[in-house]
Short mmCIF file of C-alpha atoms in Angstrom, two decimals:
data_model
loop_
_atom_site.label_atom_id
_atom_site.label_comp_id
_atom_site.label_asym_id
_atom_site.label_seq_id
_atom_site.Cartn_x
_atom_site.Cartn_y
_atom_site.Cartn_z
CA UNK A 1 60.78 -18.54 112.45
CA UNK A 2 62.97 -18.58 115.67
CA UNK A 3 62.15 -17.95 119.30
CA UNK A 4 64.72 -17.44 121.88
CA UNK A 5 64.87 -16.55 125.79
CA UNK A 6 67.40 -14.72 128.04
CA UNK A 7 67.14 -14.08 131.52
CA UNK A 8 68.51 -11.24 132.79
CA UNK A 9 69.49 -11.09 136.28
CA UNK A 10 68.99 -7.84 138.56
CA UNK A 11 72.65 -6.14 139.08
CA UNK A 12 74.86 -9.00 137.38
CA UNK A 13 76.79 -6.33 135.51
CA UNK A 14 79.53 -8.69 134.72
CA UNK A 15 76.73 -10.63 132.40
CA UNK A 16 75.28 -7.78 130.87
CA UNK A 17 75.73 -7.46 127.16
CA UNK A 18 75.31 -11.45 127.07
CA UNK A 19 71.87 -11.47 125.33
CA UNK A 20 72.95 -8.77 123.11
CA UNK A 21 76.24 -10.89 122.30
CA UNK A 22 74.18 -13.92 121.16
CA UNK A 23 71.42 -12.49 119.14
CA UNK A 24 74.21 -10.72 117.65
CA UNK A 25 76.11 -14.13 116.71
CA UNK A 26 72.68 -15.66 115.81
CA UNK A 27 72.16 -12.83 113.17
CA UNK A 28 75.46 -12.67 111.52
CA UNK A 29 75.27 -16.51 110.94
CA UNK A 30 71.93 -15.46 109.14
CA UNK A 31 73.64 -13.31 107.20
CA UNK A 32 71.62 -10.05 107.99
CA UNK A 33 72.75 -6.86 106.91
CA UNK A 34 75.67 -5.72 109.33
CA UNK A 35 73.74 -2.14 109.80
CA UNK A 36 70.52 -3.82 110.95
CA UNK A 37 72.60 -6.01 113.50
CA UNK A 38 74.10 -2.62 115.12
CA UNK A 39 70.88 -1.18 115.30
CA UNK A 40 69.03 -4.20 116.94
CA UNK A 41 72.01 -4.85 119.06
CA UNK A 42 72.69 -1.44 120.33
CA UNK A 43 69.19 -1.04 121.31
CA UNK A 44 68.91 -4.22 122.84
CA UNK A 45 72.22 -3.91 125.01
CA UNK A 46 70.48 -0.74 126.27
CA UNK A 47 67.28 -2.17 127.47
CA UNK A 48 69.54 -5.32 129.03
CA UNK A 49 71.66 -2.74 130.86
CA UNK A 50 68.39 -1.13 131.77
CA UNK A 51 67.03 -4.52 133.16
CA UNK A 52 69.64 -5.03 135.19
CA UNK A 53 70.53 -1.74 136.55
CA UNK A 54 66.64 -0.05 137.01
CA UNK A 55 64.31 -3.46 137.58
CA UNK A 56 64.68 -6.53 139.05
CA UNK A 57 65.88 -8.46 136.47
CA UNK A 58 63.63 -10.03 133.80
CA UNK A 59 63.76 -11.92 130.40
CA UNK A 60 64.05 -10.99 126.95
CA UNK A 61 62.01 -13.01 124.12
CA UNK A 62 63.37 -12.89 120.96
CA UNK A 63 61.58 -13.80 117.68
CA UNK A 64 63.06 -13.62 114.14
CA UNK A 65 61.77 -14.11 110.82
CA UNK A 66 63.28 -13.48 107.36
CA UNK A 67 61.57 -9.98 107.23
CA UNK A 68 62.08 -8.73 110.69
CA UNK A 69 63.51 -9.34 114.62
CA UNK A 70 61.01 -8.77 117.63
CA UNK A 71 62.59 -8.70 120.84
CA UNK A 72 60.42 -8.28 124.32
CA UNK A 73 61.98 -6.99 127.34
CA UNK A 74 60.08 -7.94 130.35
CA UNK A 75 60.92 -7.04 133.58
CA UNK A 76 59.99 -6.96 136.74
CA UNK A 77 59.42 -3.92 138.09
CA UNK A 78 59.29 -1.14 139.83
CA UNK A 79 57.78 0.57 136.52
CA UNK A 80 58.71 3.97 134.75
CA UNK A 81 56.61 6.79 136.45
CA UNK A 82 56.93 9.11 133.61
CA UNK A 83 57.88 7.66 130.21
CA UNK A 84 57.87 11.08 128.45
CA UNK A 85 60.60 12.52 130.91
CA UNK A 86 62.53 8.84 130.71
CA UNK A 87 62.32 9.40 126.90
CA UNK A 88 64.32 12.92 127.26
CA UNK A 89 67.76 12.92 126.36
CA UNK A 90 69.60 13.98 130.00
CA UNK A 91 66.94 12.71 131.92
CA UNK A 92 68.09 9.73 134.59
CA UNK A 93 67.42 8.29 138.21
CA UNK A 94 70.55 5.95 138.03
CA UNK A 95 72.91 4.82 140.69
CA UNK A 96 76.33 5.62 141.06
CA UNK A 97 77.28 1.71 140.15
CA UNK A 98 75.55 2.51 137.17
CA UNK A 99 77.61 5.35 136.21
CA UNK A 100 80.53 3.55 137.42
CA UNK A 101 79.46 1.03 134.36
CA UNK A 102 79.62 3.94 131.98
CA UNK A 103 75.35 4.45 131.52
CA UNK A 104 73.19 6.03 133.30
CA UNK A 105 73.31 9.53 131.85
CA UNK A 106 70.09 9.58 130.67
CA UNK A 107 71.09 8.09 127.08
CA UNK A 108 69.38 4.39 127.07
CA UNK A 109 65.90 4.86 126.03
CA UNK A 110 66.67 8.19 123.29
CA UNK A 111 69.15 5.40 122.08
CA UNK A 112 66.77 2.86 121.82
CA UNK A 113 63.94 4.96 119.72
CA UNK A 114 66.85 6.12 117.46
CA UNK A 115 67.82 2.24 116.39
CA UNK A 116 64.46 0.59 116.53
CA UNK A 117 61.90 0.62 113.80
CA UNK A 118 58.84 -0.09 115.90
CA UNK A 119 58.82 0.51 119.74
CA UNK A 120 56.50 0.34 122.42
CA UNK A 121 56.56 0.69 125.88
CA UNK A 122 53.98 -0.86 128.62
CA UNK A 123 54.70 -0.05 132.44
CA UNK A 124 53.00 -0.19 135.51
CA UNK A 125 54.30 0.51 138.54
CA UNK A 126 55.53 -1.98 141.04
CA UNK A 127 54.72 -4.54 138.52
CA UNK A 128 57.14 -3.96 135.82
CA UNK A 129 58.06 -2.85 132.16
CA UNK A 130 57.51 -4.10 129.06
CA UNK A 131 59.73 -3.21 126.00
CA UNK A 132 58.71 -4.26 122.59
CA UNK A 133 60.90 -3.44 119.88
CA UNK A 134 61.24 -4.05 116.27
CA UNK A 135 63.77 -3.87 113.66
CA UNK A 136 62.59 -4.97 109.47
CA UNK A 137 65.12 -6.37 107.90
CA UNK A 138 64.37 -4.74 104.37
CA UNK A 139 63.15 -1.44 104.60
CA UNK B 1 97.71 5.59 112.44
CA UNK B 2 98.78 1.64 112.39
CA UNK B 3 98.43 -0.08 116.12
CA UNK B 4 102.12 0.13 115.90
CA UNK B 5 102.95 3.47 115.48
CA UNK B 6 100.06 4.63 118.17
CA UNK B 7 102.10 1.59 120.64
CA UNK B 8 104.90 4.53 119.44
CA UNK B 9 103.98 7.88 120.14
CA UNK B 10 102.15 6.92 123.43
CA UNK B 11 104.64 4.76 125.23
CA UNK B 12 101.72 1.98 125.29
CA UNK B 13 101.16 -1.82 125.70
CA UNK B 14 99.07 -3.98 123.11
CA UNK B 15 97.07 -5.95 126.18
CA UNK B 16 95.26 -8.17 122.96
CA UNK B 17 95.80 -8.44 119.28
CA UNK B 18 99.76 -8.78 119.49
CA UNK B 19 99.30 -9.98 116.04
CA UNK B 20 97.53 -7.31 114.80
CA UNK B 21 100.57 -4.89 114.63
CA UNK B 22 100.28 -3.63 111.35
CA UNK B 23 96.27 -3.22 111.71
CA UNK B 24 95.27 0.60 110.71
CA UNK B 25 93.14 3.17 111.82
CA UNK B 26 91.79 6.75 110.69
CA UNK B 27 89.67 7.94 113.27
CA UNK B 28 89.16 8.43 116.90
CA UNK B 29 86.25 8.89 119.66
CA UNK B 30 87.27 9.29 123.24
CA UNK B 31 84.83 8.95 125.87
CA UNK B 32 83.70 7.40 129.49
CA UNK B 33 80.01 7.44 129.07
CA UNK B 34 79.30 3.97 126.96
CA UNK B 35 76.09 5.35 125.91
CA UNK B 36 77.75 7.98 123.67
CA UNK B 37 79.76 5.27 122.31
CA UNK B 38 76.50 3.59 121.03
CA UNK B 39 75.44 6.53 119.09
CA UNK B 40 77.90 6.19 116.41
CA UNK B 41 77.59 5.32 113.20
CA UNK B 42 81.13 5.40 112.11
CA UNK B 43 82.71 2.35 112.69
CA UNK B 44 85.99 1.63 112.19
CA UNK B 45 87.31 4.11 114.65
CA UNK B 46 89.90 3.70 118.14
CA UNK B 47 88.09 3.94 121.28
CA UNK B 48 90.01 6.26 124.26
CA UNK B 49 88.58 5.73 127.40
CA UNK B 50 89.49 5.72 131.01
CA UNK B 51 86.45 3.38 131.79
CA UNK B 52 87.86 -0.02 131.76
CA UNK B 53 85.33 -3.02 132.55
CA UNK B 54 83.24 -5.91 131.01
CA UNK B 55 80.62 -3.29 129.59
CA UNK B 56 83.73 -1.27 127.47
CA UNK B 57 84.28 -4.47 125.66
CA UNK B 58 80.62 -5.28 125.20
CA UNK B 59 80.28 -1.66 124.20
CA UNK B 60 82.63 -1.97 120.89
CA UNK B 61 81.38 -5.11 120.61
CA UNK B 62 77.63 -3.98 119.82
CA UNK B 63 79.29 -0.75 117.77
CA UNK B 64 81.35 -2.90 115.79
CA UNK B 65 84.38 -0.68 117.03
CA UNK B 66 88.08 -2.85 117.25
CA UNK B 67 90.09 -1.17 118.64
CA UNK B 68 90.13 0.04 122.59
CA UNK B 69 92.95 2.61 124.25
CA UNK B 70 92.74 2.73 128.29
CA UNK B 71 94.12 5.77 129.64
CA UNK B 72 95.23 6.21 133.10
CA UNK B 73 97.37 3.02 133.54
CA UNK B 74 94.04 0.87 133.79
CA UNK B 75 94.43 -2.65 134.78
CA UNK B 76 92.57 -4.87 131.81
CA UNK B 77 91.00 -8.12 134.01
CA UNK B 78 90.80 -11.77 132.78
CA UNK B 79 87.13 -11.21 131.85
CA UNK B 80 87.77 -8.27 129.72
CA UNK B 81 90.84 -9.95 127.46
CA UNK B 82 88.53 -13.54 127.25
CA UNK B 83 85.78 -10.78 125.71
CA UNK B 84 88.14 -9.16 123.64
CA UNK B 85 89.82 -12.34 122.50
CA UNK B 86 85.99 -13.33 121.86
CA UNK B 87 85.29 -10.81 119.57
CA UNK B 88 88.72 -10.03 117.71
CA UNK B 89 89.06 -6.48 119.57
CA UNK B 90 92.21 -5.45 120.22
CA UNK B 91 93.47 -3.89 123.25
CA UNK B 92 96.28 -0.84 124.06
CA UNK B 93 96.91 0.62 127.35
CA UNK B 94 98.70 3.80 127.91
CA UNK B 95 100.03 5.70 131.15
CA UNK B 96 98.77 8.74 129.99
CA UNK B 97 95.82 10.97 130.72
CA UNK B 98 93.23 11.26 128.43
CA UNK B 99 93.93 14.59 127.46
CA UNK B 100 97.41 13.97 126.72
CA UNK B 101 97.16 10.94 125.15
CA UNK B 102 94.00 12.23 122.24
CA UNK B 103 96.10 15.34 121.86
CA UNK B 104 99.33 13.44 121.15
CA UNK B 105 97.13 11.60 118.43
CA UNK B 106 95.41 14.23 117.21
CA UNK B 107 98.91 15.63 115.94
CA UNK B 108 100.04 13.03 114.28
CA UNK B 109 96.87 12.38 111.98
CA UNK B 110 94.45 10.77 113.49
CA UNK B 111 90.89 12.21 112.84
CA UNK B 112 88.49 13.08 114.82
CA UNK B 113 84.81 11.07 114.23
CA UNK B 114 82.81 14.48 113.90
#
């Protein structure tokens, strides 16, 4: 069992991708299959990129075992008002630095559900959003 | 297409991966929008794009992708070659537009992801 913790800081696009870029190192020292690494990573780079361009920042909790990885995405607001419409392909309410990044065209969370195993998504507005997501190792 | 002969037919620079001259490639995606990038599942393809910052790099990186082409004469920063040095990704730049420079590959064999 392994825990880890990234903090994600609110429109440091120059850092984004660095959680992603670790838990993808810690994996491939593990030796985990290099199809379950894109998944987990592509998903997670999404919800970083989210983190830092929607919310205020936040931190990601990872914890891996030999079946499966967990990773939480916490952040801190200001909350999804309508999770079925931010879970449309198209659908998006980002910036123009966003786009400038090459998101924000409505892709992130479709992307997400497609690489994940198990996801679930908490949010509450002006408090924050909660991203769980899971990928098994050996199904 | 071998990193050489696309350095060839487009007039371009190897920015990173000098080395990797000889390194070959059968297929292509060109895009801007990095989330399109991360729906692949085909892997050992050339990236085109015209978008040319940190989150390109970190882009291939998560799609295992190892090759990137800039279009447009983009300027590759510090950052972006430590990144790409990082993660063994190699890096062309070309003058031309992105039209131009997927159609001149296109006819000489590359293939097209779907």
């Amino acid at each position: 069992m392994m825990h880890n913790e990234f903090t994600v800081v609110e429109g440091d696009f120059a850092n984004a991708g660095k959680a992603s870029s670790e838990i993808k190192k810690t994996l491939k020292q593990l030796n985990i299959d290099n199809q379950k690494i894109k998944k987990i990573v592509v998903a997670v780079y999404e919800a970083e990129v989210n983190a830092i361009a929607h919310a205020y920042g936040g931190t990601i909790y990872v914890d891996l075992d030999e079946e499966k990885i967990c990773v939480l995405i916490k952040d801190k607001g200001p909350g999804i008002p309508d999770i079925a419409r931010a879970m449309e392909k198209g659908f998006s309410t980002a910036s123009a630095k966003v786009r400038e990044m090459g998101f924000g065209a409505g892709m992130g969370l479709p992307n997400i559900k497609n690489n994940v195993d198990e996801l679930d998504i908490q949010t509450e507005i002006g408090v924050g959003t909660e991203i769980k997501m899971i990928v098994n190792f050996n199904s | 297409m071998k990193i050489t002969d696309i350095v060839k037919v487009l007039d371009a620079q190897v920015v990173v991966g000098r080395e990797d001259m000889d390194y070959s490639i059968n297929h292509g995606f060109a895009s801007d929008l990095m989330s399109d990038v991360l729906t692949l599942e085909e892997e050992h393809l050339i990236l085109i794009t015209g978008l040319c910052n940190n989150q390109t790099i970190r882009t291939a990186e998560m799609a295992n992708i190892s090759v990137i082409l800039f279009v447009r004469n983009k300027q590759v920063s510090q950052d972006m070659i430590e990144l790409a040095l990082e993660n063994d990704i190699i890096i062309i730049s070309c003058k031309y537009s992105m039209f131009k420079t997927v159609g001149v590959l296109y006819e000489n064999g590359l293939e097209p992801v779907y």
